[in-house]
Amino acid sequence: MASGTAPSDRPRPVGRGPKVRAAVLLATLAELYEAGYAEFSIDNVAQRAGVNKTTVYRRWKDRPTLVVDAVTDQIAIEMPIPDTGAIEGDLRELALSLIKTLTSPIGRALASIMLAAAHVPEIAEVKHRFFDDRIRHAEPIVLRAIQRGDLPADTEPAELIKALIAPIYLRLLITSEALDQTVADQATRIALAAAHAGALTRRTRPRDRN
Amino acid sequence: MASGTAPSDRPRPVGRGPKVRAAVLLATLAELYEAGYAEFSIDNVAQRAGVNKTTVYRRWKDRPTLVVDAVTDQIAIEMPIPDTGAIEGDLRELALSLIKTLTSPIGRALASIMLAAAHVPEIAEVKHRFFDDRIRHAEPIVLRAIQRGDLPADTEPAELIKALIAPIYLRLLITSEALDQTVADQATRIALAAAHAGALTRRTRPRDRN
């Protein structure tokens, strides 16, 4: 190997635009898996991606911005929005893919960010935006079901998605129970029963946060 | 003030038995409020309680044991199990008192323990026991409703309590939304709709954790 100061030991250029972005986000995930959020270093990310640190900082102003971008990208890939033709199947698929994600390395990285969020205001803010975005992303499932006449017309999509994911996060973060298919089945039945009982309408929606 | 080595500066004895226990648990809460879990010190607790450190260690083998004992005691005081005569009123009262607790200083101390649990196995274990115990404590609400014929006979009490608290913890830990009375109302409606739809029976209960 060349010495540390030799030009050949510098990060190799990975090109511009989308290629750089992809390389840095991939390196971010690798760094998260191995180091966790607490030990996460942009220096290491730059080295893994083969780019200069300044290249990273030009696109992502800080650690939380970079991490959330990488995790959001990956979750979007791992959690496509199902379209089975029936609301029950769609919700079950969505619950199952959330469970698969939360129990995978990327899920553990996400959990590590959520834990950090309690102390760092800027992470709390990106965390809020992240979940807002994820919930909105799943809303078409509910809108399609309303159009088919399978759900009450005044069902609030975001409230139904939250009713579906709440039992899953309770088991992950509070009661430490196994996350498996029966959890997905139960979450689906709870969300559907609540929607049909009219508990998830605009009228019953809790007010926005303060 | 006497110098640090003068006998008058030693912790004053607070007596034996229940009095010592009460003094130490109160000091533990005070230390949690002011220092948080990360900075929590048994030395400081002993000093606040006016007892020797060895007195604390004789009763509580370590930091997590002491903290969980103090928080559990306080939560039991702050969250009496309601008995309004109707399941809807009982669930709403329970949801409201959980919200009140989670948004109080003791709730923030509890959150601080939950966050620490991700990294410390012994805290994860006491956390699991703590929530198990709290959920079991609330089960009479459901059993009374079944006896009155207000809920399906095969409703699983713990599953109904979890359906009630899941939307509250989702808003606290994931979506960072305001916790207020409309959240309690919606959580009550979700849990009741799920119970009446038969989604919270032994048959539909997810398996115990691995």
PDB file of C-alpha atoms in Angstrom, chain A residues 112 114-116 118-119 124 127-128 131-132 135 159 161-163 165-167 169-183 186 189-191 193-195 197-201 203-210, chain B residues 112 114-116 118-119 124 127-128 131-132 135 159 161-163 165-167 169-183 186 189-191 193-195 197-201 203-210:
ATOM      1  CA  SER A 112     -30.990   4.551  17.080  1.00  0.00           C
ATOM      2  CA  MET A 114     -35.322   7.917  17.266  1.00  0.00           C
ATOM      3  CA  LEU A 115     -33.586   7.399  20.597  1.00  0.00           C
ATOM      4  CA  ALA A 116     -31.135  10.192  19.885  1.00  0.00           C
ATOM      5  CA  ALA A 118     -35.053  12.794  22.664  1.00  0.00           C
ATOM      6  CA  HIS A 119     -32.007  14.950  23.309  1.00  0.00           C
ATOM      7  CA  ALA A 124     -36.542  15.682  16.726  1.00  0.00           C
ATOM      8  CA  LYS A 127     -37.776  12.752  12.845  1.00  0.00           C
ATOM      9  CA  HIS A 128     -41.141  14.503  12.854  1.00  0.00           C
ATOM     10  CA  PHE A 131     -42.746  10.132   9.954  1.00  0.00           C
ATOM     11  CA  ASP A 132     -45.075  12.769   8.537  1.00  0.00           C
ATOM     12  CA  ILE A 135     -47.520   8.401   6.760  1.00  0.00           C
ATOM     13  CA  GLU A 159     -55.374   8.545  11.282  1.00  0.00           C
ATOM     14  CA  ILE A 161     -52.310   4.595   9.018  1.00  0.00           C
ATOM     15  CA  LYS A 162     -51.431   5.660  12.576  1.00  0.00           C
ATOM     16  CA  ALA A 163     -54.008   3.249  14.045  1.00  0.00           C
ATOM     17  CA  ILE A 165     -48.715   1.259  13.041  1.00  0.00           C
ATOM     18  CA  ALA A 166     -49.374   2.156  16.714  1.00  0.00           C
ATOM     19  CA  PRO A 167     -49.625  -1.472  17.979  1.00  0.00           C
ATOM     20  CA  TYR A 169     -44.379   0.524  17.646  1.00  0.00           C
ATOM     21  CA  LEU A 170     -45.868  -0.217  21.102  1.00  0.00           C
ATOM     22  CA  ARG A 171     -44.448  -3.745  20.907  1.00  0.00           C
ATOM     23  CA  LEU A 172     -41.111  -2.543  19.544  1.00  0.00           C
ATOM     24  CA  LEU A 173     -40.495   0.336  21.958  1.00  0.00           C
ATOM     25  CA  ILE A 174     -42.585  -0.329  25.082  1.00  0.00           C
ATOM     26  CA  THR A 175     -43.568  -3.932  25.741  1.00  0.00           C
ATOM     27  CA  SER A 176     -40.635  -5.566  23.877  1.00  0.00           C
ATOM     28  CA  GLU A 177     -42.837  -8.282  22.386  1.00  0.00           C
ATOM     29  CA  ALA A 178     -42.060 -10.340  19.295  1.00  0.00           C
ATOM     30  CA  LEU A 179     -42.951  -8.678  15.986  1.00  0.00           C
ATOM     31  CA  ASP A 180     -44.414 -11.288  13.659  1.00  0.00           C
ATOM     32  CA  GLN A 181     -47.299 -11.961  11.303  1.00  0.00           C
ATOM     33  CA  THR A 182     -49.898 -12.229  14.078  1.00  0.00           C
ATOM     34  CA  VAL A 183     -48.990  -8.670  15.131  1.00  0.00           C
ATOM     35  CA  GLN A 186     -54.069  -7.871  14.767  1.00  0.00           C
ATOM     36  CA  ARG A 189     -58.081  -5.770  12.384  1.00  0.00           C
ATOM     37  CA  ILE A 190     -57.762  -2.972  14.976  1.00  0.00           C
ATOM     38  CA  ALA A 191     -57.334  -0.280  12.287  1.00  0.00           C
ATOM     39  CA  ALA A 193     -62.584  -1.936  13.150  1.00  0.00           C
ATOM     40  CA  ALA A 194     -61.764   1.615  14.261  1.00  0.00           C
ATOM     41  CA  ALA A 195     -62.337   2.985  10.742  1.00  0.00           C
ATOM     42  CA  ALA A 197     -66.782   2.443  13.802  1.00  0.00           C
ATOM     43  CA  GLY A 198     -66.121   6.031  12.665  1.00  0.00           C
ATOM     44  CA  ALA A 199     -63.272   6.549  15.159  1.00  0.00           C
ATOM     45  CA  LEU A 200     -60.824   7.750  12.481  1.00  0.00           C
ATOM     46  CA  THR A 201     -62.623  10.665  10.850  1.00  0.00           C
ATOM     47  CA  ARG A 203     -64.079  15.011  13.423  1.00  0.00           C
ATOM     48  CA  THR A 204     -62.396  12.534  15.793  1.00  0.00           C
ATOM     49  CA  ARG A 205     -58.859  13.491  14.766  1.00  0.00           C
ATOM     50  CA  PRO A 206     -56.730  14.828  17.600  1.00  0.00           C
ATOM     51  CA  ARG A 207     -55.568  18.400  17.058  1.00  0.00           C
ATOM     52  CA  ASP A 208     -52.184  19.028  15.472  1.00  0.00           C
ATOM     53  CA  ARG A 209     -49.227  19.198  17.786  1.00  0.00           C
ATOM     54  CA  ASN A 210     -48.530  22.458  19.631  1.00  0.00           C
TER      55      ASN A 210
ATOM     56  CA  SER B 112     -35.406   8.769  30.009  1.00  0.00           C
ATOM     57  CA  MET B 114     -37.040   3.826  28.259  1.00  0.00           C
ATOM     58  CA  LEU B 115     -34.458   5.498  26.057  1.00  0.00           C
ATOM     59  CA  ALA B 116     -31.624   4.085  28.128  1.00  0.00           C
ATOM     60  CA  ALA B 118     -32.118   0.328  24.188  1.00  0.00           C
ATOM     61  CA  HIS B 119     -28.525  -0.084  25.262  1.00  0.00           C
ATOM     62  CA  ALA B 124     -34.626  -3.620  29.092  1.00  0.00           C
ATOM     63  CA  LYS B 127     -38.695  -2.095  31.624  1.00  0.00           C
ATOM     64  CA  HIS B 128     -40.434  -5.201  30.287  1.00  0.00           C
ATOM     65  CA  PHE B 131     -45.010  -2.445  31.576  1.00  0.00           C
ATOM     66  CA  ASP B 132     -46.191  -6.019  32.089  1.00  0.00           C
ATOM     67  CA  ILE B 135     -50.895  -3.544  32.010  1.00  0.00           C
ATOM     68  CA  GLU B 159     -54.729  -6.791  24.462  1.00  0.00           C
ATOM     69  CA  ILE B 161     -55.274  -2.158  27.381  1.00  0.00           C
ATOM     70  CA  LYS B 162     -52.493  -2.264  24.768  1.00  0.00           C
ATOM     71  CA  ALA B 163     -54.898  -1.170  22.005  1.00  0.00           C
ATOM     72  CA  ILE B 165     -52.264   2.921  25.063  1.00  0.00           C
ATOM     73  CA  ALA B 166     -50.672   2.264  21.629  1.00  0.00           C
ATOM     74  CA  PRO B 167     -51.978   5.476  19.959  1.00  0.00           C
ATOM     75  CA  TYR B 169     -47.228   6.128  22.888  1.00  0.00           C
ATOM     76  CA  LEU B 170     -47.124   6.510  19.079  1.00  0.00           C
ATOM     77  CA  ARG B 171     -47.781  10.239  19.465  1.00  0.00           C
ATOM     78  CA  LEU B 172     -45.302  10.572  22.341  1.00  0.00           C
ATOM     79  CA  LEU B 173     -42.400   8.625  20.836  1.00  0.00           C
ATOM     80  CA  ILE B 174     -42.868   8.615  17.048  1.00  0.00           C
ATOM     81  CA  THR B 175     -44.995  11.399  15.583  1.00  0.00           C
ATOM     82  CA  SER B 176     -44.388  13.987  18.373  1.00  0.00           C
ATOM     83  CA  GLU B 177     -48.001  15.162  18.332  1.00  0.00           C
ATOM     84  CA  ALA B 178     -49.764  16.933  21.179  1.00  0.00           C
ATOM     85  CA  LEU B 179     -51.174  14.672  23.889  1.00  0.00           C
ATOM     86  CA  ASP B 180     -54.558  15.981  24.974  1.00  0.00           C
ATOM     87  CA  GLN B 181     -58.128  14.962  25.646  1.00  0.00           C
ATOM     88  CA  THR B 182     -58.957  14.326  21.970  1.00  0.00           C
ATOM     89  CA  VAL B 183     -56.141  11.753  21.873  1.00  0.00           C
ATOM     90  CA  GLN B 186     -59.803   8.653  19.999  1.00  0.00           C
ATOM     91  CA  ARG B 189     -62.925   4.644  20.533  1.00  0.00           C
ATOM     92  CA  ILE B 190     -60.216   2.637  18.729  1.00  0.00           C
ATOM     93  CA  ALA B 191     -59.862   0.161  21.620  1.00  0.00           C
ATOM     94  CA  ALA B 193     -64.236  -0.737  18.261  1.00  0.00           C
ATOM     95  CA  ALA B 194     -61.443  -3.326  18.094  1.00  0.00           C
ATOM     96  CA  ALA B 195     -62.845  -5.230  21.108  1.00  0.00           C
ATOM     97  CA  ALA B 197     -65.083  -6.439  16.321  1.00  0.00           C
ATOM     98  CA  GLY B 198     -63.416  -9.423  18.046  1.00  0.00           C
ATOM     99  CA  ALA B 199     -59.886  -8.255  17.201  1.00  0.00           C
ATOM    100  CA  LEU B 200     -58.681  -8.476  20.832  1.00  0.00           C
ATOM    101  CA  THR B 201     -59.436 -12.072  21.800  1.00  0.00           C
ATOM    102  CA  ARG B 203     -57.356 -16.264  19.400  1.00  0.00           C
ATOM    103  CA  THR B 204     -56.161 -13.023  17.789  1.00  0.00           C
ATOM    104  CA  ARG B 205     -53.484 -12.316  20.401  1.00  0.00           C
ATOM    105  CA  PRO B 206     -49.965 -12.172  19.024  1.00  0.00           C
ATOM    106  CA  ARG B 207     -47.650 -14.819  20.471  1.00  0.00           C
ATOM    107  CA  ASP B 208     -45.489 -13.932  23.496  1.00  0.00           C
ATOM    108  CA  ARG B 209     -42.099 -12.454  22.773  1.00  0.00           C
ATOM    109  CA  ASN B 210     -39.230 -14.777  21.874  1.00  0.00           C
TER     110      ASN B 210
END
